[in-house]
Amino acid sequence: MAENTVKVDISFQSLLEAISSLGIAERYKIWEFLEAELFANEDNSTEDIAEIQAARADYKAGDYTTFDRYMAGRANKSIIV
């Protein structure tokens, strides 16, 4: 059976605007798609992939520190010496 295809001309700006209107879940799907396309030829070990997935899960769960908080914590540790 023949595969149906559709080609659409869309400006890059229109594409960015469309992506901006998406929810976070859809943006993550696009991000994952682009990573797969851009880095398809890189040799990622299963350990590397697992670490990346764990880091993404932590980030989604809010388990991360901003750079400002990190620097403030470092400054406080050096004062308490």
Coordinates of C-alpha atoms in Angstrom, one line a residue:
M1 CA 0.0 0.0 0.0
A2 CA 1.3 3.4 -0.9
E3 CA 2.3 5.8 1.8
N4 CA 0.7 9.2 1.8
T5 CA 2.9 12.2 2.3
V6 CA 2.3 15.8 2.7
K7 CA 4.8 18.6 2.2
V8 CA 4.1 22.0 3.8
D9 CA 6.1 25.2 3.4
I10 CA 6.2 27.0 6.7
S11 CA 8.4 29.9 7.7
F12 CA 10.9 29.3 10.5
Q13 CA 9.3 32.1 12.5
S14 CA 5.8 30.5 12.1
L15 CA 7.3 27.2 13.3
L16 CA 8.8 28.9 16.4
E17 CA 5.5 30.6 17.1
A18 CA 3.7 27.2 16.8
I19 CA 6.1 25.6 19.1
S20 CA 5.7 28.4 21.6
S21 CA 2.0 27.8 21.8
L22 CA 2.5 24.1 22.7
G23 CA 2.3 22.7 26.2
I24 CA 5.3 21.5 28.1
A25 CA 4.7 17.8 27.2
E26 CA 4.6 18.5 23.5
R27 CA 7.7 20.6 23.7
Y28 CA 9.6 17.7 25.4
K29 CA 8.5 15.4 22.6
I30 CA 9.9 17.9 20.0
W31 CA 13.1 18.2 22.1
E32 CA 13.5 14.4 22.2
F33 CA 12.9 14.2 18.5
L34 CA 15.4 16.9 17.7
E35 CA 18.0 15.2 20.0
A36 CA 17.5 11.9 18.2
E37 CA 17.9 13.6 14.8
L38 CA 20.9 15.8 15.7
F39 CA 22.9 13.2 17.7
A40 CA 21.9 10.0 16.0
N41 CA 25.4 9.1 15.0
E42 CA 27.0 9.7 18.4
D43 CA 28.0 6.7 20.4
N44 CA 26.0 6.9 23.6
S45 CA 26.5 4.2 26.1
T46 CA 23.5 2.8 27.9
E47 CA 25.0 4.4 31.1
D48 CA 25.1 7.8 29.5
I49 CA 21.5 7.5 28.3
A50 CA 20.3 6.3 31.8
E51 CA 22.1 9.3 33.4
I52 CA 20.5 11.8 31.0
Q53 CA 17.0 10.3 31.6
A54 CA 17.6 10.4 35.4
A55 CA 18.6 14.1 35.1
R56 CA 15.6 14.9 33.1
A57 CA 13.3 13.2 35.6
D58 CA 14.9 15.1 38.4
Y59 CA 14.5 18.4 36.6
K60 CA 10.8 17.6 35.8
A61 CA 10.3 16.8 39.5
G62 CA 11.8 20.1 40.5
D63 CA 14.9 18.5 42.0
Y64 CA 17.6 20.9 40.9
T65 CA 19.4 24.0 42.1
T66 CA 19.7 27.3 40.3
F67 CA 23.2 28.7 39.7
D68 CA 22.4 31.6 42.1
R69 CA 21.4 29.3 44.9
Y70 CA 24.5 27.2 44.3
M71 CA 26.8 30.3 44.5
A72 CA 25.0 31.5 47.6
G73 CA 25.5 28.2 49.3
R74 CA 29.2 28.2 48.4
A75 CA 29.6 31.7 49.8
N76 CA 27.9 30.7 53.0
K77 CA 30.2 27.6 53.4
S78 CA 33.4 29.7 52.9
I79 CA 32.2 32.2 55.6
I80 CA 31.6 29.4 58.2
V81 CA 35.1 28.0 58.0

